[in-house]
XYZ file of N, CA and C in Angstrom:
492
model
N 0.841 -1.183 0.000
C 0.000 0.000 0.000
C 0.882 1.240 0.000
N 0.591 2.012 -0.957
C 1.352 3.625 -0.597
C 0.872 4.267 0.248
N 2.037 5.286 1.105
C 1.572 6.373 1.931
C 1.094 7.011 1.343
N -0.046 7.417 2.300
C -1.686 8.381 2.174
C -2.535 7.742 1.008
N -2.835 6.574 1.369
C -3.912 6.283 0.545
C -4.294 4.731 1.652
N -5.572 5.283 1.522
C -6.642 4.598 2.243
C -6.363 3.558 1.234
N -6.435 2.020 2.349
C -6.852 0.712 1.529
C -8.417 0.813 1.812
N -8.934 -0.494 1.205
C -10.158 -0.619 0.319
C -11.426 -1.032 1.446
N -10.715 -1.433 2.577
C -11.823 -1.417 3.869
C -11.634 -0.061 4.863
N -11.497 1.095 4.512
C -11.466 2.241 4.913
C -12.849 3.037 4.878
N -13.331 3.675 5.481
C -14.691 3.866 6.012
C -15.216 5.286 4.530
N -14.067 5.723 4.227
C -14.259 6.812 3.084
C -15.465 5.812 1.780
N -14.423 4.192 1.605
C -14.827 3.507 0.654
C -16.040 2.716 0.469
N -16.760 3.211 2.500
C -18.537 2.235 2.821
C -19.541 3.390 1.827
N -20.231 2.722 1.300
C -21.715 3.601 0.980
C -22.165 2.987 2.163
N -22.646 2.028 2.056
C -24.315 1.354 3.305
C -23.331 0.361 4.080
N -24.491 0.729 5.236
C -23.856 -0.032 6.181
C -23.661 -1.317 5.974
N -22.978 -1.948 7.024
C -22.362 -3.235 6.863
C -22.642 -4.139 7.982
N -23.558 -4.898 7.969
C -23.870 -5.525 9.051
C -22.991 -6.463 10.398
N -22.196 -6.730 8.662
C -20.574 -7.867 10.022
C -20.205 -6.733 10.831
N -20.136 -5.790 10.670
C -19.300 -4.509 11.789
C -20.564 -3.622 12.457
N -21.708 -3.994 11.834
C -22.680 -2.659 12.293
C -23.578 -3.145 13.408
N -24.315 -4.066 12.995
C -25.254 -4.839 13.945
C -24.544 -5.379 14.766
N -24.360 -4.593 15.898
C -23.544 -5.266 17.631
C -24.348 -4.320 18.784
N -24.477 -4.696 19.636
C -25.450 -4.718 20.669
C -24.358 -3.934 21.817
N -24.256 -3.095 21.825
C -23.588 -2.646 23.047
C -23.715 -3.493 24.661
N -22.402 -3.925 24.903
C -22.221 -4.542 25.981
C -22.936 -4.389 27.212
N -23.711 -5.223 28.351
C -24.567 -4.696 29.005
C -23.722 -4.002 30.561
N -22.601 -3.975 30.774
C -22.084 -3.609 31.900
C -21.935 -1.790 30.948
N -21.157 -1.885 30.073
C -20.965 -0.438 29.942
C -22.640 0.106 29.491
N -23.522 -0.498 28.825
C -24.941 0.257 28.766
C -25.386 0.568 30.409
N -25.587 -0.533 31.020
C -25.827 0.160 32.481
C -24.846 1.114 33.012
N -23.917 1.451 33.297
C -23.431 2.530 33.319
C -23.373 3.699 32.521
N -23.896 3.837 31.630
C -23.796 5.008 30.864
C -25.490 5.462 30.678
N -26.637 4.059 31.079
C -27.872 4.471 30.981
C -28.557 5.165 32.683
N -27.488 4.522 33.539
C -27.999 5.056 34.772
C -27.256 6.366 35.273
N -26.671 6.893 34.395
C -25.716 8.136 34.243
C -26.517 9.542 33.825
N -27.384 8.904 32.303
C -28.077 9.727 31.941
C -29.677 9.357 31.254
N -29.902 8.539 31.672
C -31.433 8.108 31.623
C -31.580 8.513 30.289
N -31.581 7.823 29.260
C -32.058 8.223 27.893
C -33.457 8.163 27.714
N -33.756 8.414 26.172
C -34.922 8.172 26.295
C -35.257 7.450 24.730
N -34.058 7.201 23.581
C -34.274 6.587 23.072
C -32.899 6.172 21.715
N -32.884 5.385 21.493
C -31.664 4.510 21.331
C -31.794 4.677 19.540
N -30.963 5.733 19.471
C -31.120 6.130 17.830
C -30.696 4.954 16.695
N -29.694 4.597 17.032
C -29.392 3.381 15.872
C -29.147 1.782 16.402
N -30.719 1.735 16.189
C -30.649 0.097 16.654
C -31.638 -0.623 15.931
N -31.165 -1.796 15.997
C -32.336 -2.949 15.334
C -33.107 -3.241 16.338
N -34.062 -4.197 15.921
C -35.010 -5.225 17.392
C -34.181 -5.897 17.997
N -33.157 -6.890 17.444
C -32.276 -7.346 18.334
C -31.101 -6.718 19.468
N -30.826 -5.637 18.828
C -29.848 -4.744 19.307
C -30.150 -3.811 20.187
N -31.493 -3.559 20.338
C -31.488 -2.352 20.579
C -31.825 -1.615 22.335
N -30.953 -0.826 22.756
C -30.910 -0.996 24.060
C -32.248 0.060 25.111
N -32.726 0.229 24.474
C -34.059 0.806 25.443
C -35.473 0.803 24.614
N -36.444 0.813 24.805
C -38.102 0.320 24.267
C -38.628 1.175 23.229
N -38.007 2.436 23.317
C -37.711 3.233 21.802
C -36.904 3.329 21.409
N -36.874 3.092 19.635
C -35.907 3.027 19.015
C -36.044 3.032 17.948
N -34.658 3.361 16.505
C -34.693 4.357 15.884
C -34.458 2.740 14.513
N -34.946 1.913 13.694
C -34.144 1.476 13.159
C -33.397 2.084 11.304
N -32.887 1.072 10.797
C -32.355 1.365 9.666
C -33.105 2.049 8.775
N -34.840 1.508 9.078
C -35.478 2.002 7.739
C -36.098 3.221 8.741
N -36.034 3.515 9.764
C -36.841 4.522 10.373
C -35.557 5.955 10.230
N -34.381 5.293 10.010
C -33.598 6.101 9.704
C -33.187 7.738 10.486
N -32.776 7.489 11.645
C -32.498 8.810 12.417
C -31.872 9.739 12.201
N -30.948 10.033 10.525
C -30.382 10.988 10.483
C -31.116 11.892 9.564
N -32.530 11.229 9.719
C -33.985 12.453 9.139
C -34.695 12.700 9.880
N -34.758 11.943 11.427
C -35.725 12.307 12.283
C -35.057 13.594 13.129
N -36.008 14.190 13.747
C -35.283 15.248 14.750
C -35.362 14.819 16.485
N -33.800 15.031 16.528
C -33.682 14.518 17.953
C -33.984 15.565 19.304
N -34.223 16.224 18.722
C -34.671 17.853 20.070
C -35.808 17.258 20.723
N -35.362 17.117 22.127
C -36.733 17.080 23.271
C -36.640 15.377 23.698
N -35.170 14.583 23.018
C -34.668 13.378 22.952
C -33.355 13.403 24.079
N -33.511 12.724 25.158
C -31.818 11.973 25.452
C -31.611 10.694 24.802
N -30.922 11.159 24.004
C -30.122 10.229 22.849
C -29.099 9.672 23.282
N -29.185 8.254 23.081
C -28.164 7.132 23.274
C -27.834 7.076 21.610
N -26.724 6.937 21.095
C -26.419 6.337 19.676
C -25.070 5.490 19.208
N -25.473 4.118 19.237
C -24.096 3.564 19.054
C -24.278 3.338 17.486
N -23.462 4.480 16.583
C -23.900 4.312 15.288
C -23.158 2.819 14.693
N -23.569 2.850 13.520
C -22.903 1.801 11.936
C -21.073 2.637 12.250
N -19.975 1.631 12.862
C -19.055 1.883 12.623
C -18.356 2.250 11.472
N -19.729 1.584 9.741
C -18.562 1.549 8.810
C -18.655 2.646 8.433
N -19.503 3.648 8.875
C -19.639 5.212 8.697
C -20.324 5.861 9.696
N -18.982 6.760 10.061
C -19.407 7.378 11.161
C -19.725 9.159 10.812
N -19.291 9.244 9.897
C -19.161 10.544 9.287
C -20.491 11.340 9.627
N -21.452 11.049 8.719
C -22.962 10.944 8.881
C -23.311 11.420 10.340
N -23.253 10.643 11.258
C -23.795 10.344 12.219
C -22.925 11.391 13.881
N -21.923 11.613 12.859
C -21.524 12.816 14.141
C -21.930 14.045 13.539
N -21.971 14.527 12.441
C -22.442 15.719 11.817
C -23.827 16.166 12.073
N -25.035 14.679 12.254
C -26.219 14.828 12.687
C -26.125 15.742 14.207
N -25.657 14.616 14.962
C -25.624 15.191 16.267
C -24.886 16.640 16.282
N -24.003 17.012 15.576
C -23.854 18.485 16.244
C -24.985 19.175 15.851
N -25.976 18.974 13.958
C -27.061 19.881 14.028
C -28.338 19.554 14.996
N -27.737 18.427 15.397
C -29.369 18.424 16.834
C -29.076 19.302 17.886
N -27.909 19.147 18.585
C -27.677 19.489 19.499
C -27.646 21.246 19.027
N -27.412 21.665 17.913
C -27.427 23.158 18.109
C -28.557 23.600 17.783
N -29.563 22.309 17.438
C -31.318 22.913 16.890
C -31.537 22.965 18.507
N -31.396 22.242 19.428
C -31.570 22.315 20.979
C -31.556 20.894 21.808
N -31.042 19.924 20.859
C -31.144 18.746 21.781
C -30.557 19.122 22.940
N -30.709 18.397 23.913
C -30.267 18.818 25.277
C -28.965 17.136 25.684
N -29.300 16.790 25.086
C -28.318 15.396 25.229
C -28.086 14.350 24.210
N -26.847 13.930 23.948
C -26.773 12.860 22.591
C -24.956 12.392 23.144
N -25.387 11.184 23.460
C -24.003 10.200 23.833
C -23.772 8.772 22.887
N -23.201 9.504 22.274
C -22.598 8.358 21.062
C -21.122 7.531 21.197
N -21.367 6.526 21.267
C -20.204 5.525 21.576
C -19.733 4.966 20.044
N -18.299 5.159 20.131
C -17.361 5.446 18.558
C -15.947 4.899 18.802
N -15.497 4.012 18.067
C -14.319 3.538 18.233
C -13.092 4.504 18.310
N -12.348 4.425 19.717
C -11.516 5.230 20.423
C -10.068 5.461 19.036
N -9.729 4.701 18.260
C -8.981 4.892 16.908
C -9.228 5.720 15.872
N -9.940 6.686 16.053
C -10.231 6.937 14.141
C -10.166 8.803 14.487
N -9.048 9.243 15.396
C -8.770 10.127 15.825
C -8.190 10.980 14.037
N -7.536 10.322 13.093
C -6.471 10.474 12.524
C -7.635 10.504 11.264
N -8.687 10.487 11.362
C -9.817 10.155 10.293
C -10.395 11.970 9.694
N -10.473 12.376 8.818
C -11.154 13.362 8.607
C -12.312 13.864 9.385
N -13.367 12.896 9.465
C -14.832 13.065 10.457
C -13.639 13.491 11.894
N -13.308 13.134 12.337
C -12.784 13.131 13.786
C -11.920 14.788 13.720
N -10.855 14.894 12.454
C -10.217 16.110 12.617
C -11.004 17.287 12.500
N -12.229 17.147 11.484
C -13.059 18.111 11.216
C -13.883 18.159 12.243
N -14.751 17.676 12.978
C -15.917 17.777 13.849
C -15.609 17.696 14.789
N -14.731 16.992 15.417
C -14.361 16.502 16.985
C -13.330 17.219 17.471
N -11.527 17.154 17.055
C -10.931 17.701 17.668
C -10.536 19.298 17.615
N -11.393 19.537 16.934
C -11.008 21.408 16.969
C -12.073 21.881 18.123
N -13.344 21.187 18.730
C -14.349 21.562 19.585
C -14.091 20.759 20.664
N -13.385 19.254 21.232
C -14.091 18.319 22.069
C -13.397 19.239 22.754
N -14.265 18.881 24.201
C -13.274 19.399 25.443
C -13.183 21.334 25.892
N -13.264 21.920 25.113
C -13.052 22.883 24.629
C -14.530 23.903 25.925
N -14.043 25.123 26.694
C -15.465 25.690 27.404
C -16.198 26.307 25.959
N -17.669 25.857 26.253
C -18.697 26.436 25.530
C -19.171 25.406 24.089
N -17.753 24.783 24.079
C -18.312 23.209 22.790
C -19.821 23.236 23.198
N -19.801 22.311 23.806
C -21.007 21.606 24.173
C -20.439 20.139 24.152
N -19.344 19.831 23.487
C -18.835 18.329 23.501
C -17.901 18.135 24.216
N -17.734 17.082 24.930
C -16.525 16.070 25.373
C -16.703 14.979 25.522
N -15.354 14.368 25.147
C -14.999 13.126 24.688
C -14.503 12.034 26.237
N -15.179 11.104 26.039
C -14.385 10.331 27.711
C -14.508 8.880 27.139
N -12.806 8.565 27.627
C -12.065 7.351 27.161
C -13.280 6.275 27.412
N -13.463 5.030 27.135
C -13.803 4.075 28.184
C -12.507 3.111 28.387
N -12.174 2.731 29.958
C -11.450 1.788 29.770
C -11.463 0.631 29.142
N -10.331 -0.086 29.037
C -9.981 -0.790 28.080
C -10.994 -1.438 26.644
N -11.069 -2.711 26.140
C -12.291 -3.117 25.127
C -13.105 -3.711 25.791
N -14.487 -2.980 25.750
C -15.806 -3.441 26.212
C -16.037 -4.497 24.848
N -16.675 -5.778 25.240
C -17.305 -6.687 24.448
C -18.361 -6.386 23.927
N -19.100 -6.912 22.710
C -20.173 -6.417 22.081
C -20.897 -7.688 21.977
N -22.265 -8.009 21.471
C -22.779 -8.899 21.368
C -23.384 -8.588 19.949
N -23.213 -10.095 19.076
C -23.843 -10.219 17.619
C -25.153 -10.486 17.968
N -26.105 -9.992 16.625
C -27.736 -10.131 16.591
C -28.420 -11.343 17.030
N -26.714 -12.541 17.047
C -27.804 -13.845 17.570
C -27.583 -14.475 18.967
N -27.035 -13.112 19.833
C -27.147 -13.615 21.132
C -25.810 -13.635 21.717
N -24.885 -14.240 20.753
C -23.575 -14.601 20.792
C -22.114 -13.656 21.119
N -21.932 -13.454 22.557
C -20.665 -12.475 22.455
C -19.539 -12.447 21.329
N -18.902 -11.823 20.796
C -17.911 -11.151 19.958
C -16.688 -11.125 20.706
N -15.629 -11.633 20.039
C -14.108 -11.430 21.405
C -14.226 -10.014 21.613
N -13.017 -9.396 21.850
C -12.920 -8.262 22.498
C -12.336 -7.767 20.990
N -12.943 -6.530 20.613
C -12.724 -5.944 19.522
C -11.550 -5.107 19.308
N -10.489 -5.067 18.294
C -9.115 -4.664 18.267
C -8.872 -3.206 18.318
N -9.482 -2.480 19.205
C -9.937 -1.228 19.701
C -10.769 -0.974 20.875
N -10.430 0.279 21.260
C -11.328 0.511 22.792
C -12.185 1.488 21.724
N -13.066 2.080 23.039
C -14.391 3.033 22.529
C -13.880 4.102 23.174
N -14.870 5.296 22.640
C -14.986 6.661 23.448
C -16.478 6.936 23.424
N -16.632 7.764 24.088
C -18.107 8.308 24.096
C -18.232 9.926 23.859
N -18.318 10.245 22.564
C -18.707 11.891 22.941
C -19.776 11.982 23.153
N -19.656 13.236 23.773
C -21.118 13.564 24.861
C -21.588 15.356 24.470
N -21.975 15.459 23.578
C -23.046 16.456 23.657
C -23.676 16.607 24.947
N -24.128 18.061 25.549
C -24.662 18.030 26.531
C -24.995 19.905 26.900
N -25.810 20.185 27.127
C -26.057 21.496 27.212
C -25.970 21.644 28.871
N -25.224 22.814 29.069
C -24.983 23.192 30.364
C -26.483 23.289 31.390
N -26.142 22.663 32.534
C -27.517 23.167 33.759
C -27.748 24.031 34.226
């Protein structure tokens, strides 16, 4: 492969999602901690199998057309594109969502989506975003029940959040 050029499983090269990487069920030790943190109220990108609270957003209901204002948003998007799905959340959160915690593989710092949207604001007084590690790799679970080893990456969670 030459330097600066994306090989051919690089997230630039997904149109539609991809189910071997997309459909995973967020682990239930880190969902309870992050749901009794901030009480959501509905779980933007999930299937029936996947999906971690009693409302929810799926593929064909498609959440990056619905409006999330007046929503605490949980969103563990389609890893094979994340682009999409952080760009949504900053226009929710500046239409007035009041909360949107999206869990995103802790690697893709070095990614365009991440240099453009994330690190010129995370952290930052008055963003509205910050970013918090999770320790080490939380496990995921496939659509048929079946844990997943530990995935060759940790997570982060940015956190949209409007001041109290």
């Amino acid at each position: 492969m030459k330097v600066g050029t994306a090989s051919k499983n690089h997230q630039r090269y997904r149109r539609e999602a991809d189910d071997s990487v997309d459909d995973r069920r967020t682990c239930p030790g880190l969902w309870l901690a992050v749901h009794s943190r901030w009480n959501f109220t509905i779980d933007a990108a999930a299937s029936p199998v996947n999906a971690m609270l009693p409302r929810f957003w799926t593929r064909k209901d498609n959440a990056l057309k619905q409006r999330w204002v007046g929503e605490r948003v949980w969103c563990n998007p389609p890893y094979s594109r994340l682009d999409p799905w952080v760009a949504k959340a900053w226009d929710e959160y500046a239409a007035g969502c009041e909360l949107i915690v999206m869990l995103i593989p802790n690697n893709r710092a070095d990614q365009p989506f991440w240099q453009e949207q994330i690190e010129r604001r995370r952290d930052r007084p008055g963003s509205g975003l910050r970013v918090e590690f999770v320790p080490g790799r939380p496990r995921f679970t496939l659509p048929n029940g079946d844990p997943m080893g530990r995935p060759p990456f940790g997570v982060c969670l940015l956190i949209w959040e409007k001041a109290a």
